[in-house]
Short mmCIF file of C-alpha atoms and ligand atoms in Angstrom, two decimals:
data_model
loop_
_atom_site.label_atom_id
_atom_site.label_comp_id
_atom_site.label_asym_id
_atom_site.label_seq_id
_atom_site.Cartn_x
_atom_site.Cartn_y
_atom_site.Cartn_z
CA MET D 1 -0.20 -0.21 0.03
CA ARG D 2 1.46 3.18 -1.37
CA ARG D 3 1.86 6.46 1.79
CA THR D 4 2.22 9.00 -0.14
CA LEU D 5 3.57 12.25 2.15
CA SER D 6 -0.47 13.35 2.82
CA ARG D 7 -0.93 10.41 4.29
CA TYR D 8 2.75 9.74 6.93
CA LEU D 9 2.10 13.56 7.19
CA ILE D 10 -1.65 12.52 8.98
CA GLU D 11 -0.74 9.69 10.78
CA GLU D 12 2.31 12.19 12.26
CA GLN D 13 -0.40 14.52 13.40
CA ARG D 14 -3.38 12.26 14.76
CA GLU D 15 -1.66 8.76 15.81
CA LYS D 16 1.35 9.92 16.59
CA GLY D 17 1.05 13.69 18.07
CA LYS D 18 4.15 14.85 16.46
CA ILE D 19 3.13 17.91 14.40
CA ASN D 20 -0.02 19.92 14.45
CA ALA D 21 -2.33 20.85 11.13
CA ASP D 22 -0.44 24.18 10.53
CA LEU D 23 2.67 21.79 10.55
CA ARG D 24 1.51 19.71 8.62
CA LEU D 25 0.10 22.26 5.79
CA LEU D 26 3.36 24.20 5.97
CA ILE D 27 4.78 21.04 4.97
CA GLU D 28 2.99 20.04 2.29
CA VAL D 29 2.90 23.54 0.76
CA VAL D 30 6.88 23.24 0.81
CA ALA D 31 6.39 19.72 -0.89
CA ARG D 32 4.60 21.33 -4.00
CA ALA D 33 6.96 24.65 -4.49
CA CYS D 34 9.78 21.22 -4.32
CA LYS D 35 7.68 19.95 -7.30
CA SER D 36 7.54 22.98 -9.30
CA ILE D 37 11.22 23.99 -8.99
CA ALA D 38 11.58 20.35 -10.03
CA VAL D 39 9.30 21.03 -12.81
CA ALA D 40 11.47 24.82 -13.35
CA ILE D 41 14.73 22.96 -12.97
CA GLY D 42 13.81 19.38 -15.54
CA LYS D 43 13.60 22.65 -18.63
CA GLY D 44 17.14 23.36 -18.44
CA GLY D 45 18.26 25.19 -21.76
CA LEU D 46 14.70 24.62 -23.26
CA GLY D 47 13.02 26.28 -20.13
CA GLY D 48 15.07 29.68 -21.26
CA VAL D 49 16.13 29.26 -17.22
CA LEU D 50 19.82 28.43 -17.23
CA GLY D 51 22.45 30.76 -17.06
CA GLU D 52 23.03 34.26 -15.09
CA ALA D 53 20.33 36.30 -13.61
CA GLY D 54 22.69 39.26 -13.95
CA SER D 55 22.19 40.44 -10.17
CA ASP D 56 23.64 39.23 -6.90
CA ASN D 57 22.92 37.18 -3.68
CA VAL D 58 23.12 38.99 -0.38
CA GLN D 59 26.61 36.68 -0.05
CA GLY D 60 27.68 39.24 -2.79
CA GLU D 61 27.58 35.76 -5.28
CA ALA D 62 26.14 35.92 -8.96
CA GLN D 63 22.21 34.11 -8.65
CA LYS D 64 21.30 32.19 -11.03
CA LYS D 65 18.08 32.02 -12.38
CA LEU D 66 17.03 29.92 -11.20
CA ASP D 67 18.07 30.63 -7.73
CA VAL D 68 15.87 33.65 -8.61
CA ILE D 69 12.83 31.86 -10.35
CA SER D 70 13.03 28.91 -7.08
CA ASN D 71 13.55 31.54 -4.75
CA GLU D 72 10.29 33.32 -6.25
CA ILE D 73 8.48 29.65 -5.58
CA PHE D 74 8.85 29.34 -2.24
CA LEU D 75 7.55 32.80 -1.44
CA GLU D 76 4.51 32.43 -3.22
CA ALA D 77 3.63 29.14 -2.25
CA ASN D 78 4.03 29.56 1.29
CA GLU D 79 2.88 33.62 1.67
CA TRP D 80 -0.78 32.87 2.29
CA GLY D 81 -1.26 29.46 3.90
CA GLY D 82 -1.50 31.48 7.16
CA HIS D 83 1.06 29.06 8.78
CA LEU D 84 3.76 31.50 8.42
CA ALA D 85 4.96 34.32 10.66
CA GLY D 86 7.71 34.71 8.40
CA MET D 87 9.86 33.36 5.89
CA ALA D 88 14.45 33.95 5.62
CA SER D 89 15.67 32.96 2.42
CA GLU D 90 19.68 31.95 1.18
CA GLU D 91 18.32 34.86 -1.78
CA MET D 92 17.22 37.69 0.33
CA GLU D 93 18.93 39.42 2.84
CA LEU D 94 16.30 40.26 5.15
CA PRO D 95 13.56 37.97 6.07
CA HIS D 96 10.49 38.38 4.64
CA ALA D 97 6.84 39.06 5.86
CA ILE D 98 3.79 37.58 5.61
CA PRO D 99 1.55 40.42 3.86
CA ASN D 100 -1.12 42.23 5.87
CA ARG D 101 -3.95 40.83 3.50
CA TYR D 102 -3.04 36.91 4.40
CA PRO D 103 -3.38 35.24 8.00
CA GLN D 104 0.13 34.71 10.01
CA GLY D 105 0.89 31.80 11.93
CA GLU D 106 3.24 30.26 14.20
CA TYR D 107 5.91 29.11 11.92
CA LEU D 108 9.14 30.94 11.08
CA LEU D 109 10.18 29.16 7.32
CA LEU D 110 14.05 29.68 6.41
CA PHE D 111 15.53 28.11 2.98
CA ASP D 112 18.46 27.70 0.23
CA PRO D 113 15.63 27.59 -2.19
CA LEU D 114 18.42 25.92 -4.77
CA ASP D 115 21.98 24.74 -3.43
CA GLY D 116 24.47 24.17 -5.37
CA SER D 117 23.40 26.12 -8.14
CA SER D 118 26.68 26.11 -9.58
CA ASN D 119 25.76 22.52 -10.78
CA ILE D 120 22.64 23.61 -13.13
CA ASP D 121 24.68 24.57 -16.25
CA ILE D 122 26.25 21.37 -16.15
CA ASN D 123 23.28 19.51 -15.26
CA VAL D 124 24.39 17.54 -12.24
CA SER D 125 22.05 16.85 -9.47
CA VAL D 126 21.25 20.11 -7.25
CA GLY D 127 18.52 20.79 -4.40
CA THR D 128 16.69 22.63 -1.79
CA ILE D 129 17.07 22.65 1.72
CA PHE D 130 14.49 24.04 4.43
CA SER D 131 14.32 24.22 8.43
CA VAL D 132 11.39 25.53 10.24
CA LEU D 133 11.41 27.50 13.57
CA ARG D 134 8.72 28.15 15.77
CA CYS D 135 8.12 32.69 15.81
CA PRO D 136 8.77 33.12 19.60
CA GLU D 137 5.86 35.17 21.33
CA GLY D 138 6.07 38.54 20.74
CA ALA D 139 8.60 38.27 18.49
CA ASP D 140 8.94 40.68 15.09
CA PRO D 141 8.79 38.38 12.06
CA THR D 142 10.35 41.19 9.94
CA THR D 143 13.48 41.63 11.75
CA ASP D 144 16.18 38.98 12.15
CA THR D 145 16.05 38.29 15.85
CA ALA D 146 13.26 36.46 15.10
CA PHE D 147 14.31 33.78 13.20
CA LEU D 148 18.28 33.88 15.51
CA GLN D 149 17.37 30.31 17.32
CA PRO D 150 19.84 27.66 17.38
CA GLY D 151 19.79 24.24 15.65
CA THR D 152 17.72 22.10 18.24
CA LYS D 153 14.83 24.28 18.00
CA GLN D 154 13.76 23.18 14.86
CA VAL D 155 10.58 22.03 14.85
CA ALA D 156 11.63 20.27 11.23
CA ALA D 157 13.94 20.37 8.44
CA GLY D 158 14.20 18.95 4.99
CA TYR D 159 16.05 18.41 1.47
CA ALA D 160 14.73 18.09 -1.98
CA VAL D 161 17.03 16.01 -4.56
CA TYR D 162 16.37 16.93 -8.02
CA GLY D 163 18.22 14.42 -9.71
CA PRO D 164 17.11 11.12 -12.16
CA THR D 165 14.45 10.90 -9.04
CA THR D 166 13.12 14.17 -7.67
CA LEU D 167 13.21 12.95 -3.95
CA LEU D 168 12.06 14.60 -0.81
CA VAL D 169 14.23 14.00 2.54
CA LEU D 170 11.92 15.17 5.80
CA THR D 171 12.38 14.71 9.63
CA VAL D 172 9.66 16.32 12.16
CA GLY D 173 11.72 14.80 14.91
CA ASP D 174 9.90 11.25 14.31
CA GLY D 175 12.95 9.89 12.42
CA VAL D 176 14.15 10.88 8.75
CA ALA D 177 11.94 9.11 6.16
CA CYS D 178 12.28 9.54 2.12
CA PHE D 179 9.73 10.17 -0.33
CA THR D 180 10.67 9.83 -4.33
CA LEU D 181 8.24 12.08 -6.73
CA ASP D 182 5.54 10.18 -8.85
CA ARG D 183 6.36 12.34 -11.69
CA GLU D 184 2.58 10.58 -13.40
CA GLN D 185 0.68 10.95 -10.72
CA GLY D 186 2.23 14.22 -9.28
CA SER D 187 2.58 13.16 -5.11
CA PHE D 188 5.35 12.41 -3.22
CA VAL D 189 5.73 8.72 -2.42
CA LEU D 190 7.46 7.22 0.44
CA THR D 191 10.38 4.96 -0.49
CA GLN D 192 11.69 4.48 2.49
CA GLU D 193 11.59 4.72 6.77
CA ASN D 194 13.54 5.63 9.60
CA MET D 195 16.89 6.18 7.31
CA GLN D 196 19.86 5.07 9.38
CA ILE D 197 23.33 6.57 9.34
CA PRO D 198 25.89 3.88 9.45
CA GLU D 199 28.11 4.48 12.10
CA ASP D 200 31.58 3.62 10.63
CA THR D 201 32.51 4.76 6.65
CA LYS D 202 35.05 4.35 4.59
CA GLU D 203 33.94 6.76 2.33
CA PHE D 204 34.86 10.82 2.85
CA ALA D 205 33.73 14.14 1.45
CA ILE D 206 35.42 17.50 0.71
CA ASN D 207 37.70 19.75 -1.58
CA MET D 208 41.04 18.29 -1.87
CA SER D 209 42.00 21.47 -4.04
CA ASN D 210 41.71 23.40 -0.33
CA LEU D 211 44.30 21.21 1.56
CA ARG D 212 47.26 23.40 2.25
CA HIS D 213 44.63 26.08 3.68
CA TRP D 214 43.30 23.74 6.18
CA GLU D 215 43.82 23.91 10.12
CA ALA D 216 45.94 21.22 11.37
CA PRO D 217 43.57 18.34 12.49
CA VAL D 218 41.74 18.56 8.99
CA ARG D 219 44.81 18.08 7.37
CA ARG D 220 45.98 15.37 10.08
CA TYR D 221 41.95 13.55 9.52
CA VAL D 222 42.60 13.54 5.53
CA GLU D 223 46.01 12.84 5.60
CA GLU D 224 44.77 9.36 7.67
CA LEU D 225 42.68 8.29 4.98
CA LEU D 226 45.13 8.99 2.40
CA ALA D 227 47.58 7.18 3.59
CA GLY D 228 44.53 3.66 4.06
CA LYS D 229 45.52 0.38 4.61
CA GLU D 230 49.06 0.65 5.01
CA GLY D 231 48.46 3.80 7.52
CA PRO D 232 46.67 4.47 10.97
CA ARG D 233 43.64 3.69 9.98
CA GLY D 234 44.64 0.54 8.77
CA LYS D 235 41.75 0.67 5.74
CA ASP D 236 41.65 2.23 2.34
CA PHE D 237 38.70 5.40 2.33
CA ASN D 238 37.28 5.68 -0.69
CA MET D 239 36.32 9.81 -2.15
CA ARG D 240 33.40 11.36 -3.35
CA TRP D 241 32.66 15.25 -3.45
CA VAL D 242 29.49 17.04 -6.13
CA ALA D 243 29.71 20.09 -4.83
CA SER D 244 26.57 19.93 -3.95
CA MET D 245 25.29 19.64 -0.29
CA VAL D 246 22.25 18.22 -1.14
CA ALA D 247 23.86 15.45 -3.50
CA ASP D 248 26.54 14.42 -0.77
CA VAL D 249 24.21 14.39 1.81
CA HIS D 250 22.10 12.10 0.32
CA ARG D 251 24.63 9.86 -0.62
CA ILE D 252 25.75 9.95 3.36
CA MET D 253 22.02 9.37 4.74
CA THR D 254 21.91 6.55 2.04
CA ARG D 255 25.28 4.72 2.64
CA GLY D 256 27.26 6.38 4.83
CA GLY D 257 30.12 8.64 4.39
CA ILE D 258 31.72 11.68 6.74
CA PHE D 259 30.63 15.28 4.19
CA MET D 260 33.44 18.29 5.54
CA TYR D 261 33.50 22.02 4.18
CA PRO D 262 35.62 23.03 7.24
CA LEU D 263 37.37 26.53 7.86
CA ASP D 264 40.09 27.41 5.52
CA ALA D 265 42.50 30.32 5.23
CA LYS D 266 40.55 31.58 2.47
CA ILE D 267 37.09 32.29 4.32
CA ARG D 268 38.46 31.48 7.78
CA ASP D 269 37.07 36.13 8.16
CA LYS D 270 33.82 34.61 6.88
CA GLY D 271 33.74 32.07 9.53
CA GLY D 272 33.28 29.49 6.88
CA LYS D 273 31.49 28.46 3.38
CA LEU D 274 27.84 27.06 4.63
CA ARG D 275 25.51 29.13 5.55
CA LEU D 276 24.63 28.16 9.42
CA MET D 277 20.51 28.85 9.37
CA TYR D 278 19.58 27.20 6.15
CA GLU D 279 21.93 24.51 5.09
CA ALA D 280 24.28 23.43 8.03
CA ASN D 281 20.99 23.28 11.01
CA PRO D 282 18.75 21.63 8.96
CA MET D 283 20.94 19.21 7.25
CA SER D 284 22.59 18.62 11.15
CA PHE D 285 19.08 18.19 12.71
CA ILE D 286 18.37 15.33 9.81
CA VAL D 287 21.91 13.12 10.16
CA GLU D 288 21.23 13.37 13.73
CA GLN D 289 17.32 12.00 13.46
CA ALA D 290 19.10 9.45 11.25
CA GLY D 291 22.27 8.40 14.37
CA GLY D 292 24.70 10.30 12.47
CA ALA D 293 26.61 13.50 14.02
CA ALA D 294 27.05 16.84 12.66
CA THR D 295 30.02 19.57 14.02
CA THR D 296 31.90 22.86 13.46
CA GLY D 297 34.93 20.41 14.68
CA ARG D 298 34.71 22.54 18.17
CA GLN D 299 31.36 22.35 19.06
CA ARG D 300 27.47 20.15 17.68
CA ILE D 301 26.29 22.14 15.02
CA LEU D 302 22.47 22.56 16.87
CA ASP D 303 24.33 23.98 19.91
CA VAL D 304 25.17 26.92 17.72
CA PRO D 305 24.27 30.33 18.73
CA PRO D 306 23.49 32.42 15.50
CA THR D 307 24.95 35.87 15.29
CA GLY D 308 23.09 36.61 11.74
CA LEU D 309 20.76 34.94 9.43
CA HIS D 310 23.75 34.78 6.73
CA MET D 311 26.10 33.29 9.19
CA ARG D 312 28.91 30.81 7.89
CA VAL D 313 30.02 27.74 10.50
CA PRO D 314 32.56 24.91 9.25
CA VAL D 315 30.33 21.57 8.60
CA ILE D 316 32.33 17.83 9.82
CA LEU D 317 28.62 15.42 9.60
CA GLY D 318 27.67 11.66 8.78
CA SER D 319 28.89 8.39 10.42
CA LYS D 320 29.34 9.12 13.54
CA ASN D 321 32.46 7.33 14.54
CA GLU D 322 34.33 9.59 11.58
CA VAL D 323 32.49 12.49 12.96
CA GLU D 324 33.47 12.20 17.06
CA ARG D 325 37.12 11.14 15.39
CA VAL D 326 37.32 14.53 13.67
CA ALA D 327 36.25 16.53 16.66
CA ALA D 328 38.30 14.73 18.84
CA TYR D 329 41.27 15.75 16.15
CA HIS D 330 40.30 19.43 17.13
CA GLN D 331 40.70 18.43 21.04
CA ASP D 332 44.20 17.87 20.74
P1 P6P G 1 33.38 24.37 -3.33
C1 P6P G 1 27.52 25.20 -3.49
O1 P6P G 1 27.55 26.82 -4.47
C2 P6P G 1 27.69 24.46 -1.86
O2 P6P G 1 27.26 25.49 -1.33
C3 P6P G 1 27.44 23.67 -1.90
O3 P6P G 1 26.43 22.82 -2.30
C4 P6P G 1 28.71 22.55 -1.69
O4 P6P G 1 28.62 21.46 -1.00
C5 P6P G 1 29.68 23.80 -1.78
O5 P6P G 1 29.02 25.21 -1.70
C6 P6P G 1 31.05 23.56 -2.42
O6 P6P G 1 32.12 24.16 -2.70
O7 P6P G 1 34.12 25.03 -3.55
O8 P6P G 1 33.64 22.92 -3.36
O9 P6P G 1 32.72 24.83 -4.79
#
């Protein structure tokens, strides 16, 4: 019996009391937005949506047309439902207020509408990452402060992968479920429940071109992996780097591994490459719910106190035993 996303959410709400009707609506609307993004991406060169938008985002990065299109899809899909107090996006400097003509809800939605967009023009998997927080009582959702909560406060998180299949991976704090888009029916169907990341692995993911810029603990860890069977680890390791966080994380969710975007000399002044609020926190919530671990090297990512909406952090996540080893090397 096929369990669609809607049925799974109804069960989480009615049988397990894990979510309420507003959060269920929020997740269903986000899933629908991801379907629209998948359609836009799927058109590729035929839809006139490839290439640069001719604008820069708050990070000073050139926006792709699809970055802007995906962001618009998220805003339009989510502002009328009455489930949100506000939204924040990698593509917008300030939070997006819900227009007065719509009712306000209790949740805050943070998202990277299209992560890995540098891969779009070369037809490599990209994705959407989202995180859900409660809006604090009396907080003004048009200012950053309402959003600046540690990752432990997330009530839901997920990502969509736009690849050979379109997947939605979701946690509401009750384990991790994976849904595959049935393109004929247009519905997400549960294809894996209670995803678990193996605690050990033989596969690591890092951009090796930054090796000379890494801090000593990361260099030590990676050099030990490269030393293989003859080295201190006593086994050979394999490497994968898609350079699309959603694709790299989904591989780890599926077969284990360790993903690292550590601090390096080039990005030290920015605090890291990946953003805490809508990349590291949602992915860390999902990874921990699947029995994995996620650290900056010095601190559990979900405990990091945010100082800004677009704050960056080093990210080391995946198979628990490997992540803990890297954290231990940072203690030495
Ligand atoms: P690099 C994509 O631009 C991204 O934000 C993540 O999805 C990905 O893991 C990382 O940057 C890739 O960075 O330095 O290898 O291009």
